[in-house]
Every structure is written in C-alpha cells, then in structure tokens.
Short mmCIF file of N, CA and C and ligand atoms in Angstrom, two decimals:
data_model
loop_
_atom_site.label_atom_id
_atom_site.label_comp_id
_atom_site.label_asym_id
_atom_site.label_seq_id
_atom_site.Cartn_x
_atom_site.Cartn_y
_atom_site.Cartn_z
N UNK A 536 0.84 -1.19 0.00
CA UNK A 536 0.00 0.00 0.00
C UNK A 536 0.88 1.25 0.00
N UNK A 537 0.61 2.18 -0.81
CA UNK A 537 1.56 3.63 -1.19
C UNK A 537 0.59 4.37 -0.87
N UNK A 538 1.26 5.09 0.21
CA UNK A 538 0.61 6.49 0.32
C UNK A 538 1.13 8.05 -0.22
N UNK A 539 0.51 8.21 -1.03
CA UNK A 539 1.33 9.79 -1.24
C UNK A 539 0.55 11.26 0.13
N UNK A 540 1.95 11.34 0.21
CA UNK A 540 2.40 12.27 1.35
C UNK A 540 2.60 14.02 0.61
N UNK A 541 2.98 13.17 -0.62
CA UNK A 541 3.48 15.23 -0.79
C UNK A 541 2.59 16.30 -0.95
N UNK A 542 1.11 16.27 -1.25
CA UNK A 542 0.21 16.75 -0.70
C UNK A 542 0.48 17.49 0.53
N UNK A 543 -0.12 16.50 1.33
CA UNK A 543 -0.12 16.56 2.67
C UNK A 543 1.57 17.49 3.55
N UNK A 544 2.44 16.93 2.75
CA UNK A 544 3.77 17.51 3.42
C UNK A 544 3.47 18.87 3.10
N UNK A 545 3.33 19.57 1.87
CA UNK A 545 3.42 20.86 1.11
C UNK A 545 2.29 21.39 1.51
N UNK A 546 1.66 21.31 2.35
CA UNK A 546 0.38 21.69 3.30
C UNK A 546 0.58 22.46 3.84
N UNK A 547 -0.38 23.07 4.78
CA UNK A 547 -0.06 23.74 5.79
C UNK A 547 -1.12 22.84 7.25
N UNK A 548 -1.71 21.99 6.53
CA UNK A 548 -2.01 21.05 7.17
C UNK A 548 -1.19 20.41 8.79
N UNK A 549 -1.97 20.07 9.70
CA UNK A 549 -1.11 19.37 10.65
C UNK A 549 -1.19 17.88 10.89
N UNK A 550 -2.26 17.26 10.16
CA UNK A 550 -2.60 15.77 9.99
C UNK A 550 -3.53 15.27 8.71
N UNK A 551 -3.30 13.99 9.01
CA UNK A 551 -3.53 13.44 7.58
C UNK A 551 -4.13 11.86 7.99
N UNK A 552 -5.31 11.88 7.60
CA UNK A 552 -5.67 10.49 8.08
C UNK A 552 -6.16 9.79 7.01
N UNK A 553 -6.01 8.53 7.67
CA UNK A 553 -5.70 7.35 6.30
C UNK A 553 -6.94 5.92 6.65
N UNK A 554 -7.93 6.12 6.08
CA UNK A 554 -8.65 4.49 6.67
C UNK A 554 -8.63 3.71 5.43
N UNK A 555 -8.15 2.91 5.38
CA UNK A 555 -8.14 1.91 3.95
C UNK A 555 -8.26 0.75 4.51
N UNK A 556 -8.98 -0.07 3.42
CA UNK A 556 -8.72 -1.59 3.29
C UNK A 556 -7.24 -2.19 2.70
N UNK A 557 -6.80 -3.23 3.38
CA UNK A 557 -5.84 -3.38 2.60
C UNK A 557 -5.31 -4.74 1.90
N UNK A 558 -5.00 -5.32 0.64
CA UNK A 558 -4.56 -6.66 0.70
C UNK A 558 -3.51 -7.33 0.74
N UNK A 559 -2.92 -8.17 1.31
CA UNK A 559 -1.91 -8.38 1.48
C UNK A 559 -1.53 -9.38 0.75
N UNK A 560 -0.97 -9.01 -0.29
CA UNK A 560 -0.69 -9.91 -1.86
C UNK A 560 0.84 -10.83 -1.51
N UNK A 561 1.06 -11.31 -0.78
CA UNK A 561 2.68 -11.98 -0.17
C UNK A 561 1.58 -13.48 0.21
N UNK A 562 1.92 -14.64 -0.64
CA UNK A 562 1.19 -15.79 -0.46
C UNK A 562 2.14 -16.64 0.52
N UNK A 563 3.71 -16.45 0.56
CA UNK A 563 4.26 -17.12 1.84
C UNK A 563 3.72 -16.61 2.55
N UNK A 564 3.38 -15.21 2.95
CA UNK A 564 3.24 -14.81 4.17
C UNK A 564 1.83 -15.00 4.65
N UNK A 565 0.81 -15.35 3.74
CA UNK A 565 -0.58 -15.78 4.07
C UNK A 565 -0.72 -17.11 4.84
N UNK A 566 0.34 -18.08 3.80
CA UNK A 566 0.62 -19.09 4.42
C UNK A 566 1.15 -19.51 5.91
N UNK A 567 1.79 -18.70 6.04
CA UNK A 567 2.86 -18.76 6.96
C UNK A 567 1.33 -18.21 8.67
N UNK A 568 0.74 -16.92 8.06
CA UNK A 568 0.40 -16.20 9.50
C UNK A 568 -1.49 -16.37 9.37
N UNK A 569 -1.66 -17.53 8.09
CA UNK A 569 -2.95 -17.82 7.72
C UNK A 569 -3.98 -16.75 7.95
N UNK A 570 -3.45 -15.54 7.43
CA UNK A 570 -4.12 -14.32 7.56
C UNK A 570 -5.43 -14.06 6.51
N UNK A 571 -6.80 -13.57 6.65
CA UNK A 571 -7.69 -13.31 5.86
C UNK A 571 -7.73 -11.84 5.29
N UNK A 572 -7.37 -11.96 3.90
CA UNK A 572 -7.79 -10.71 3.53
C UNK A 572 -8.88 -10.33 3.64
N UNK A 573 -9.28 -8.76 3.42
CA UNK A 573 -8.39 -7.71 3.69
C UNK A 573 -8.20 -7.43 5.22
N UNK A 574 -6.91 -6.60 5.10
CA UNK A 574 -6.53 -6.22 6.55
C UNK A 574 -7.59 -4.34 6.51
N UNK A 575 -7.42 -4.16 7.39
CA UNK A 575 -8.07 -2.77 7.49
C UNK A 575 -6.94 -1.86 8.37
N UNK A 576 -6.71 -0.87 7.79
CA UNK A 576 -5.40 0.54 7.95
C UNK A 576 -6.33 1.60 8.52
N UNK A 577 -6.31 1.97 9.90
CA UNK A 577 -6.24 3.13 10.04
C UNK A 577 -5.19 3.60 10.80
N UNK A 578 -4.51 4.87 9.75
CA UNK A 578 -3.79 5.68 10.65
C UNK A 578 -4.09 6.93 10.27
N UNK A 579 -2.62 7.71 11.11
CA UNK A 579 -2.81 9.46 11.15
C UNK A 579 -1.38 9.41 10.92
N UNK A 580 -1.43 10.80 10.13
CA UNK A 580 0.25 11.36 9.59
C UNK A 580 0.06 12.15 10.68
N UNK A 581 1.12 12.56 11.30
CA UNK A 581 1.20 14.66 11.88
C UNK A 581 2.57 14.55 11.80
N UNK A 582 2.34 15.95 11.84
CA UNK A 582 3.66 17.39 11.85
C UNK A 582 4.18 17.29 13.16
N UNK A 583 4.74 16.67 13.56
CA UNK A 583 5.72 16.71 15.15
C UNK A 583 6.97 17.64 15.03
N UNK A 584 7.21 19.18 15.37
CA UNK A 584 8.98 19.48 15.57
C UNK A 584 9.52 19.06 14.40
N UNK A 585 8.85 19.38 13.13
CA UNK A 585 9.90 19.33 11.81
C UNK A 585 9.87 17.56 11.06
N UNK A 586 9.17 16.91 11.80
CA UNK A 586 9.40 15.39 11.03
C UNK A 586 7.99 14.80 11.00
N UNK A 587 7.44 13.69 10.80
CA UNK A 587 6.34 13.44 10.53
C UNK A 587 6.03 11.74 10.98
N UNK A 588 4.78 11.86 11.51
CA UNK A 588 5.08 10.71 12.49
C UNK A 588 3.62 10.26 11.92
N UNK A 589 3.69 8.64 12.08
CA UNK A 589 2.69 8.04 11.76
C UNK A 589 1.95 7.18 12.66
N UNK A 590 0.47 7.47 13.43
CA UNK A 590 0.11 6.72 14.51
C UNK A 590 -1.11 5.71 13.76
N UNK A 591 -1.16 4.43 13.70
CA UNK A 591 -1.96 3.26 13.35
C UNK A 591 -2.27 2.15 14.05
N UNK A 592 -3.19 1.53 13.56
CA UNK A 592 -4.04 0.43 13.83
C UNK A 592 -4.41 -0.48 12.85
N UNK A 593 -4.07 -1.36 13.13
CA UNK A 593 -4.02 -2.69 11.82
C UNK A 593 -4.88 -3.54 12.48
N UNK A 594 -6.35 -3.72 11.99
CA UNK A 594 -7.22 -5.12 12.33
C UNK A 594 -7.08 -5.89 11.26
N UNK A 595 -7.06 -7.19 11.32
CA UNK A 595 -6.69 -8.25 11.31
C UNK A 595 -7.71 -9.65 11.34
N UNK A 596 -8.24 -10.21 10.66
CA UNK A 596 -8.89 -11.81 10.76
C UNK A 596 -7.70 -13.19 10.14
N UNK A 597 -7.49 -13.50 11.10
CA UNK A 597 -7.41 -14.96 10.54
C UNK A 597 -7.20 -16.11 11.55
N UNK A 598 -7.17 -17.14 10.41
CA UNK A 598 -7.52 -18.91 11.13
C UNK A 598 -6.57 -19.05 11.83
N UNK A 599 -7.68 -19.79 13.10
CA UNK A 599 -6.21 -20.04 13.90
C UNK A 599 -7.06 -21.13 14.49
N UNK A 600 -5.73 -22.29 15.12
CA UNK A 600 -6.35 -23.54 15.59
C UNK A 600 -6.52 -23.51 17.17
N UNK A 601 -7.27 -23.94 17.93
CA UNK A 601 -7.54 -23.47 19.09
C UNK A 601 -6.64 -24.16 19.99
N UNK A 602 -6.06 -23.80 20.70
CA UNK A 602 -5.30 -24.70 21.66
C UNK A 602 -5.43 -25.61 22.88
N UNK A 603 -7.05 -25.50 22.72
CA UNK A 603 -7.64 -26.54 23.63
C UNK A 603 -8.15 -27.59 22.66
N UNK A 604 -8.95 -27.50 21.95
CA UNK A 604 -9.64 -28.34 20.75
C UNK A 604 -9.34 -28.79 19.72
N UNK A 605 -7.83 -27.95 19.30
CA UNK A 605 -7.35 -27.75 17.84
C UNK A 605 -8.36 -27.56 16.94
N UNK A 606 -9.91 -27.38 16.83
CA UNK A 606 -10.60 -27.25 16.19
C UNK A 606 -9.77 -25.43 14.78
N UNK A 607 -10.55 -25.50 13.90
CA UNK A 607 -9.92 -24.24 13.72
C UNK A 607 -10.88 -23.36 13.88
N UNK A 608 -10.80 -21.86 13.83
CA UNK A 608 -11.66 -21.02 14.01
C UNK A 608 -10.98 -19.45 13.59
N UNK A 609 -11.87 -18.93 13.40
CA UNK A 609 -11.40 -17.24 12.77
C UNK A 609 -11.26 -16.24 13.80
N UNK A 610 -10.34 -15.70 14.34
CA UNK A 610 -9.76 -14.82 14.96
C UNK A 610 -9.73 -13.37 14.39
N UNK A 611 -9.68 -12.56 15.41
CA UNK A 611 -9.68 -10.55 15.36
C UNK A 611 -9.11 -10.84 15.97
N UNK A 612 -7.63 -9.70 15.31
CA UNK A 612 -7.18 -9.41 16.20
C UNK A 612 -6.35 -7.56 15.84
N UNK A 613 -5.96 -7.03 16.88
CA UNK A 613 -5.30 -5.73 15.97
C UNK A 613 -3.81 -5.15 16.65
N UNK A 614 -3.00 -4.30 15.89
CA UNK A 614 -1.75 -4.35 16.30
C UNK A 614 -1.60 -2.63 16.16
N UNK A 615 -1.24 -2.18 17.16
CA UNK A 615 -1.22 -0.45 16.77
C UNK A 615 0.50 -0.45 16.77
N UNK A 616 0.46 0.92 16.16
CA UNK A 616 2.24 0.84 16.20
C UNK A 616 2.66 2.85 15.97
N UNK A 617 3.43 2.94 15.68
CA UNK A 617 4.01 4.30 15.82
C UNK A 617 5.34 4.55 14.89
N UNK A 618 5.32 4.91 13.77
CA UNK A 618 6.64 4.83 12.68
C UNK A 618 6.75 6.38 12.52
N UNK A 619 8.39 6.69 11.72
CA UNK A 619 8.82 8.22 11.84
C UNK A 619 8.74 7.98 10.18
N UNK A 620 8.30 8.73 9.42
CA UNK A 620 8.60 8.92 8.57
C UNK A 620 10.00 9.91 7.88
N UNK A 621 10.93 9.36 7.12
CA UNK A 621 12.20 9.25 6.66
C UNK A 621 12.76 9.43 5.49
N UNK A 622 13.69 9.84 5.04
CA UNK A 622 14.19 10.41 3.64
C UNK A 622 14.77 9.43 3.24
N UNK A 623 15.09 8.74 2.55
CA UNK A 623 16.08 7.80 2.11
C UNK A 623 17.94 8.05 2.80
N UNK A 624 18.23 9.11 2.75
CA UNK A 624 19.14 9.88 3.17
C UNK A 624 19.54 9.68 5.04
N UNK A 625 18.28 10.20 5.50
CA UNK A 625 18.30 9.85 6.62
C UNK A 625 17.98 8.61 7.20
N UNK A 626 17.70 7.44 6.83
CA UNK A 626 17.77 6.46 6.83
C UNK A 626 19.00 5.59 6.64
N UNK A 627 20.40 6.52 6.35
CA UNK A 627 21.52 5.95 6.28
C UNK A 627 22.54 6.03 7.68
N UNK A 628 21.58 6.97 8.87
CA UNK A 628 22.28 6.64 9.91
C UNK A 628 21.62 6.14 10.88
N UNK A 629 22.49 5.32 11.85
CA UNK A 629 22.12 3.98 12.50
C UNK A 629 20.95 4.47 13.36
N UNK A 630 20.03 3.53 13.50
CA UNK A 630 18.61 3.83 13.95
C UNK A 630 19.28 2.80 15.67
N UNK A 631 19.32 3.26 16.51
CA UNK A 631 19.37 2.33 17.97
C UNK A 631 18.23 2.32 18.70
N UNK A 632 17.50 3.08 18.50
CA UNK A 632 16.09 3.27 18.90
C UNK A 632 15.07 2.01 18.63
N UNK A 633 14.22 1.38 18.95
CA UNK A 633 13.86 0.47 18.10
C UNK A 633 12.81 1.05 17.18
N UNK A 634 12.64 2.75 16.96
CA UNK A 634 11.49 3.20 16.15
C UNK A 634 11.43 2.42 14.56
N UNK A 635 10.28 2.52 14.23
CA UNK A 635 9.96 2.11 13.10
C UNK A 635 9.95 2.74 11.60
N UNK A 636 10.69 2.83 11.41
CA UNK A 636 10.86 4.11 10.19
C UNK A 636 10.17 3.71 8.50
N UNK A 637 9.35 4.70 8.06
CA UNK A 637 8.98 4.38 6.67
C UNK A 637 10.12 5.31 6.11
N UNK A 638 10.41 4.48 4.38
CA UNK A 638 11.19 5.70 3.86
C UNK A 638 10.13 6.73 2.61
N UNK A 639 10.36 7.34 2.85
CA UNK A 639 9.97 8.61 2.02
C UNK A 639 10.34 8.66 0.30
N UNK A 640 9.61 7.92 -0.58
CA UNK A 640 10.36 8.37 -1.56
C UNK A 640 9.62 8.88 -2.82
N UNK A 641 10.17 9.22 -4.05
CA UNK A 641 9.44 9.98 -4.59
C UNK A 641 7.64 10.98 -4.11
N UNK A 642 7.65 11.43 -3.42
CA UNK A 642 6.18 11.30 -2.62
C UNK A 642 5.37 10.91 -1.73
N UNK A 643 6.04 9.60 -2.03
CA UNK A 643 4.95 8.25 -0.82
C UNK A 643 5.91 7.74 -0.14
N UNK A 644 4.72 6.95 1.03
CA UNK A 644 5.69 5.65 1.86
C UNK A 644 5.06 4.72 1.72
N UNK A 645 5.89 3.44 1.37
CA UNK A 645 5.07 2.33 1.38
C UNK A 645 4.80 1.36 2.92
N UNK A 646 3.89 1.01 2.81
CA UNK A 646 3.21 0.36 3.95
C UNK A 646 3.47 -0.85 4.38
N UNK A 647 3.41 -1.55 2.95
CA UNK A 647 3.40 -3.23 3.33
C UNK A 647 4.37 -3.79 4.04
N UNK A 648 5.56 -3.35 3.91
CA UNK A 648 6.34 -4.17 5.30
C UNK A 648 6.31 -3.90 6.33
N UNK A 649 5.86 -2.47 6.95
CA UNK A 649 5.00 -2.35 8.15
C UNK A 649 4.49 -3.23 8.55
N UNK A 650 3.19 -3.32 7.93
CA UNK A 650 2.26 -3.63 8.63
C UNK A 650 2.11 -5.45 8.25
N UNK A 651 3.05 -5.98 7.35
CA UNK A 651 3.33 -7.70 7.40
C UNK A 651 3.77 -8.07 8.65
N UNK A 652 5.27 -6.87 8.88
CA UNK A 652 6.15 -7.04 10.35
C UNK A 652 4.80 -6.94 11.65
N UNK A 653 4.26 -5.78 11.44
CA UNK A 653 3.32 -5.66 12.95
C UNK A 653 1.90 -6.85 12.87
N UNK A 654 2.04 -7.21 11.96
CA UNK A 654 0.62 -8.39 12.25
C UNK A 654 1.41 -9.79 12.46
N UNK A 655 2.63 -10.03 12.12
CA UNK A 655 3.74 -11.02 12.45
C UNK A 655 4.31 -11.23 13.72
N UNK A 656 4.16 -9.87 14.13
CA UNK A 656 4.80 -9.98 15.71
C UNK A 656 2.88 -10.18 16.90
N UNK A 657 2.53 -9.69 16.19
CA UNK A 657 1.28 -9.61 17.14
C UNK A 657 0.15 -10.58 16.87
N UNK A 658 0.63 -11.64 16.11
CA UNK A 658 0.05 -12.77 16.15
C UNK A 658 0.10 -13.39 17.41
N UNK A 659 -1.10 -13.85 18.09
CA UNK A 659 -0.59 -14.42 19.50
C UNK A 659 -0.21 -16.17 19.65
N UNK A 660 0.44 -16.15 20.75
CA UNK A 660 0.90 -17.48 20.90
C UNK A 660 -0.01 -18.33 20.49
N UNK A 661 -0.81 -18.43 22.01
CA UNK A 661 -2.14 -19.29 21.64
C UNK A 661 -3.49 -18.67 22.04
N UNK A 662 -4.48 -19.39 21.56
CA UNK A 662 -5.99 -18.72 21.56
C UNK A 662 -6.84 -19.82 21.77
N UNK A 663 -7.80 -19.82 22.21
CA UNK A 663 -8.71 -20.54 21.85
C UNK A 663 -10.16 -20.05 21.54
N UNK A 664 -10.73 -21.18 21.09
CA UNK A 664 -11.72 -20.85 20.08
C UNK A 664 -13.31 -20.05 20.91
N UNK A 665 -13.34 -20.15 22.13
CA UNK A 665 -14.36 -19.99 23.16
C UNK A 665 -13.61 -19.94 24.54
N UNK A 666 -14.17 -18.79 25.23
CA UNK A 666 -13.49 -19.14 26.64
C UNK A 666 -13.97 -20.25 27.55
N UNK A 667 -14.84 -20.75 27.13
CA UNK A 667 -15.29 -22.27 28.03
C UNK A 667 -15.36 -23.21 26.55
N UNK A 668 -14.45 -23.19 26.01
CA UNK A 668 -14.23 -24.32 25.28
C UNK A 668 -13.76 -25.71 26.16
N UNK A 669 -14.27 -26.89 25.83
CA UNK A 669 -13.50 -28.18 26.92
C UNK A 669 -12.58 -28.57 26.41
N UNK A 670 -12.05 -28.66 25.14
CA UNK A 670 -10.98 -29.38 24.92
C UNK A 670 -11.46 -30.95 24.59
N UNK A 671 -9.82 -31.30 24.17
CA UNK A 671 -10.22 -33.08 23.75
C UNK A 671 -10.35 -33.63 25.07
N UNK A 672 -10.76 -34.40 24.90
CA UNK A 672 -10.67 -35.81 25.90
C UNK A 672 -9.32 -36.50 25.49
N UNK A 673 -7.93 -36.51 27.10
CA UNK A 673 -6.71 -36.61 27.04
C UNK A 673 -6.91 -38.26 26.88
N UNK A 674 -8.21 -38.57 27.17
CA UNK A 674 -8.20 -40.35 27.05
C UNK A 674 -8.20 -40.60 25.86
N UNK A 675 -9.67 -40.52 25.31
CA UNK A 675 -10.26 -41.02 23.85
C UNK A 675 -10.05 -39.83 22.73
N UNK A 676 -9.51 -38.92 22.54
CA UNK A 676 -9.79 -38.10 21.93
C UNK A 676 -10.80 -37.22 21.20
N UNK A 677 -11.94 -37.32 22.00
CA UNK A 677 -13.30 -36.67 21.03
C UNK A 677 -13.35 -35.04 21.47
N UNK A 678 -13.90 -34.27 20.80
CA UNK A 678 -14.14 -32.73 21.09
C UNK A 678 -15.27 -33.19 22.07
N UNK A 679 -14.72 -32.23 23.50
CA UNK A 679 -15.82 -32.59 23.97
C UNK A 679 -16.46 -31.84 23.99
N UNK A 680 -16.51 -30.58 23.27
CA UNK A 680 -17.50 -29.47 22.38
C UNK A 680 -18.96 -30.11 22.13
N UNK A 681 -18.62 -31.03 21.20
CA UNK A 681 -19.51 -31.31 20.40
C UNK A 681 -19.98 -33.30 21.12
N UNK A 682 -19.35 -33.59 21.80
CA UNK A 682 -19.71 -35.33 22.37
C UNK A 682 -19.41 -35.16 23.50
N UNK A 683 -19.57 -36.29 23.82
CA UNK A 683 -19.62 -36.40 25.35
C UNK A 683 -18.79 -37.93 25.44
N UNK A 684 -17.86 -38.27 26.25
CA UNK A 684 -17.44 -39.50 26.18
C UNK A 684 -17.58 -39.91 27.08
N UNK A 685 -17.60 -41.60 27.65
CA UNK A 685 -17.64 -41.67 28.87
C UNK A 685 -16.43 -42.21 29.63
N UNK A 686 -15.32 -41.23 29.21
CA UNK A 686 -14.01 -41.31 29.86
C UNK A 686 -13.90 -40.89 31.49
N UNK A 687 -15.35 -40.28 31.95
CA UNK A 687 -14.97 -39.54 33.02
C UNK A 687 -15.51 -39.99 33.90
N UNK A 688 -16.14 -41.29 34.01
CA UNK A 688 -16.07 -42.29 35.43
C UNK A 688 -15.39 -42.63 35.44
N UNK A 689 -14.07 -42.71 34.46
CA UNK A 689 -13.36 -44.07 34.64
C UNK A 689 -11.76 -43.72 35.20
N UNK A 690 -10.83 -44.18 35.12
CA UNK A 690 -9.52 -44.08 35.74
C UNK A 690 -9.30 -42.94 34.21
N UNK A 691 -8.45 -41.91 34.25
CA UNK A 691 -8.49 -40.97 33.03
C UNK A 691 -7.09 -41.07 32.61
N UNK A 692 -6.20 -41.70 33.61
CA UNK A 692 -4.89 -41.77 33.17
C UNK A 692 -4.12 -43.06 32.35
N UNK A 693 -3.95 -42.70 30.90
CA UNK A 693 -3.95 -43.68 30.64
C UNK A 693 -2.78 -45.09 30.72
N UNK A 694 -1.96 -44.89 32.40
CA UNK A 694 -1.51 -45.49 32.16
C UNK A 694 -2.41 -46.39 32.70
N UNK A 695 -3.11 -46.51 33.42
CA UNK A 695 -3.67 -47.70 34.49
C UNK A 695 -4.44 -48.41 33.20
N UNK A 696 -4.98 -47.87 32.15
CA UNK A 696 -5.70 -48.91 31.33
C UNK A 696 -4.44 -49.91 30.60
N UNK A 697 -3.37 -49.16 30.57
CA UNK A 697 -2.47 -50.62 30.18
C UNK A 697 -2.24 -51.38 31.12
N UNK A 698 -2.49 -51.35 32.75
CA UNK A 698 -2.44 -52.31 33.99
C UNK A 698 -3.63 -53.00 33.65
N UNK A 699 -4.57 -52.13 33.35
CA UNK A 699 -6.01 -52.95 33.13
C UNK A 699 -5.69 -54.23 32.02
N UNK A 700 -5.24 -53.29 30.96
CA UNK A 700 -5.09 -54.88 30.29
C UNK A 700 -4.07 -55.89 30.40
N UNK A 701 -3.04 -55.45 31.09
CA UNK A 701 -2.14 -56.60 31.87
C UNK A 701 -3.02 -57.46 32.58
N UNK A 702 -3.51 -56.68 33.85
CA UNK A 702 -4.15 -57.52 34.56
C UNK A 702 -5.36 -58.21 34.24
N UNK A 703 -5.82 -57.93 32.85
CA UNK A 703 -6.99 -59.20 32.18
C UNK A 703 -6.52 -60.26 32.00
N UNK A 704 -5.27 -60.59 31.48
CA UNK A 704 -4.66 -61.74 31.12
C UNK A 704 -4.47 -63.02 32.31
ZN1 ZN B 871 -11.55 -25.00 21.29
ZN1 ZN B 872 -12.88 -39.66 26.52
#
C-alpha cells in the first residue's frame, strides 16, 4: 500500500488520516500467519517538531487452531504501532532506537512491510476458540464441544488402562 504524502507535506495542514482496506498480496506470508484478507489501515500522519510521524491500527482476521480443541476457528485481532517517517538519506544513519521508520520516496511511503512485520509480531501465541471451550478428551480423543465420552467415570490416566489390560490376562 503507497501512500502519497506530498500533498499533505506541502500543506499547511497538521494531519492526515488514512482508513483503507488493505490486501496483502505476499502468499508465503498468508501461508505462513494464515491471515484473511483484507486487513483494514487506520492511521494518522502529523507534523511533530519538523518530522512526521505516523500513529496506526491494523485489524486483522485470521484462522487459527484453538489450543484446547485444535478445532480451527477465525480470529480478530489488531496491532497499533508508531513509525517516523524518513528520507532515504536519513535512513543511512544507524537507527538504535527500536522506532519504526517508513522511507519517504518519490512522494509516498510504502506500507506493506510495516504492517506484514506488525501483524507477524502480534500474532498471539495461543488462543482458543471460546473461553469455556473443553478441549479433547486426554483419554479417547473426542471434542468434547460437540460429544460427550464416557471417559470420566473411569480411571483418566492412561496409564492404568495398560495395567487394566495386563491384569486381564
Ligand atoms: Zn476449542
Ligand atoms: Zn474420553
């Protein structure tokens, strides 16, 4: 996603806001963070003390397997972030800061590795699909979402059912 800025820079303007849809055309990276297009962009440009700063919000859908059920299911989620916008020029000295810098060029800044990096990092560990989801059954394996087993009178650990069947013999 390219935004042209020089508008907005040659302004007398003090902000600049941006709501777009966006798609994220990188098929490793769909693969990889099983993300649903489109993502949705809102940010704000402003005029800070001579440089230009970009404040956003990246929402976000995609599949994710639940970590109680493994069932899969579709996830929201969103990642805000804070980047300086940058000259190509000034971008040649060392950044120690961990700020996020777009570069500035002919006009625009481009977006997409932004916001691949901030939905990459803010993918969460784990999720699950419902907050009173039950999970498998550690015996028989069934969702116990959706069945009911009758693992839960019985001894649940499965080592004693291999004593059990020792001791049938
Ligand atoms: Zn679940
Ligand atoms: Zn069971």
């Amino acid at each position: 996603m390219l935004i042209n800025l020089s508008k907005f820079l040659s302004s007398d303007k003090i902000s600049l806001e941006i709501n777009e849809e966006f798609v994220i055309d990188d098929q490793e990276f769909i693969e990889k963070t099983h993300l649903n297009n489109p993502v949705i962009f809102n940010g704000e440009f402003f005029k800070v003390e001579g440089s230009t700063i970009l404040n956003a919000i990246v929402i976000y859908n995609y599949t994710e397997e639940c970590a109680r059920c493994l069932d899969k299911f579709d996830n929201k989620n969103n990642v805000k972030f804070e980047a300086v916008v940058v000259s190509n020029k000034d971008n040649d000295e060392p950044n120690d800061t961990d700020e996020i810098r777009l570069i500035y060029e002919d006009g625009c800044v481009k977006l997409d590795e932004v916001i691949k990096q901030m939905i990459y990092l803010s993918l969460p560990m784990k999720a699950v699909c419902k907050e009173n989801c039950k999970g498998i059954c550690p015996n028989c394996g069934v969702n116990l979402n959706f069945e009911e087993c009758k693992c839960e009178n019985e001894l649940t650990d499965p080592r004693f059912n291999k004593l059990k069947d020792l001791l049938k013999d």
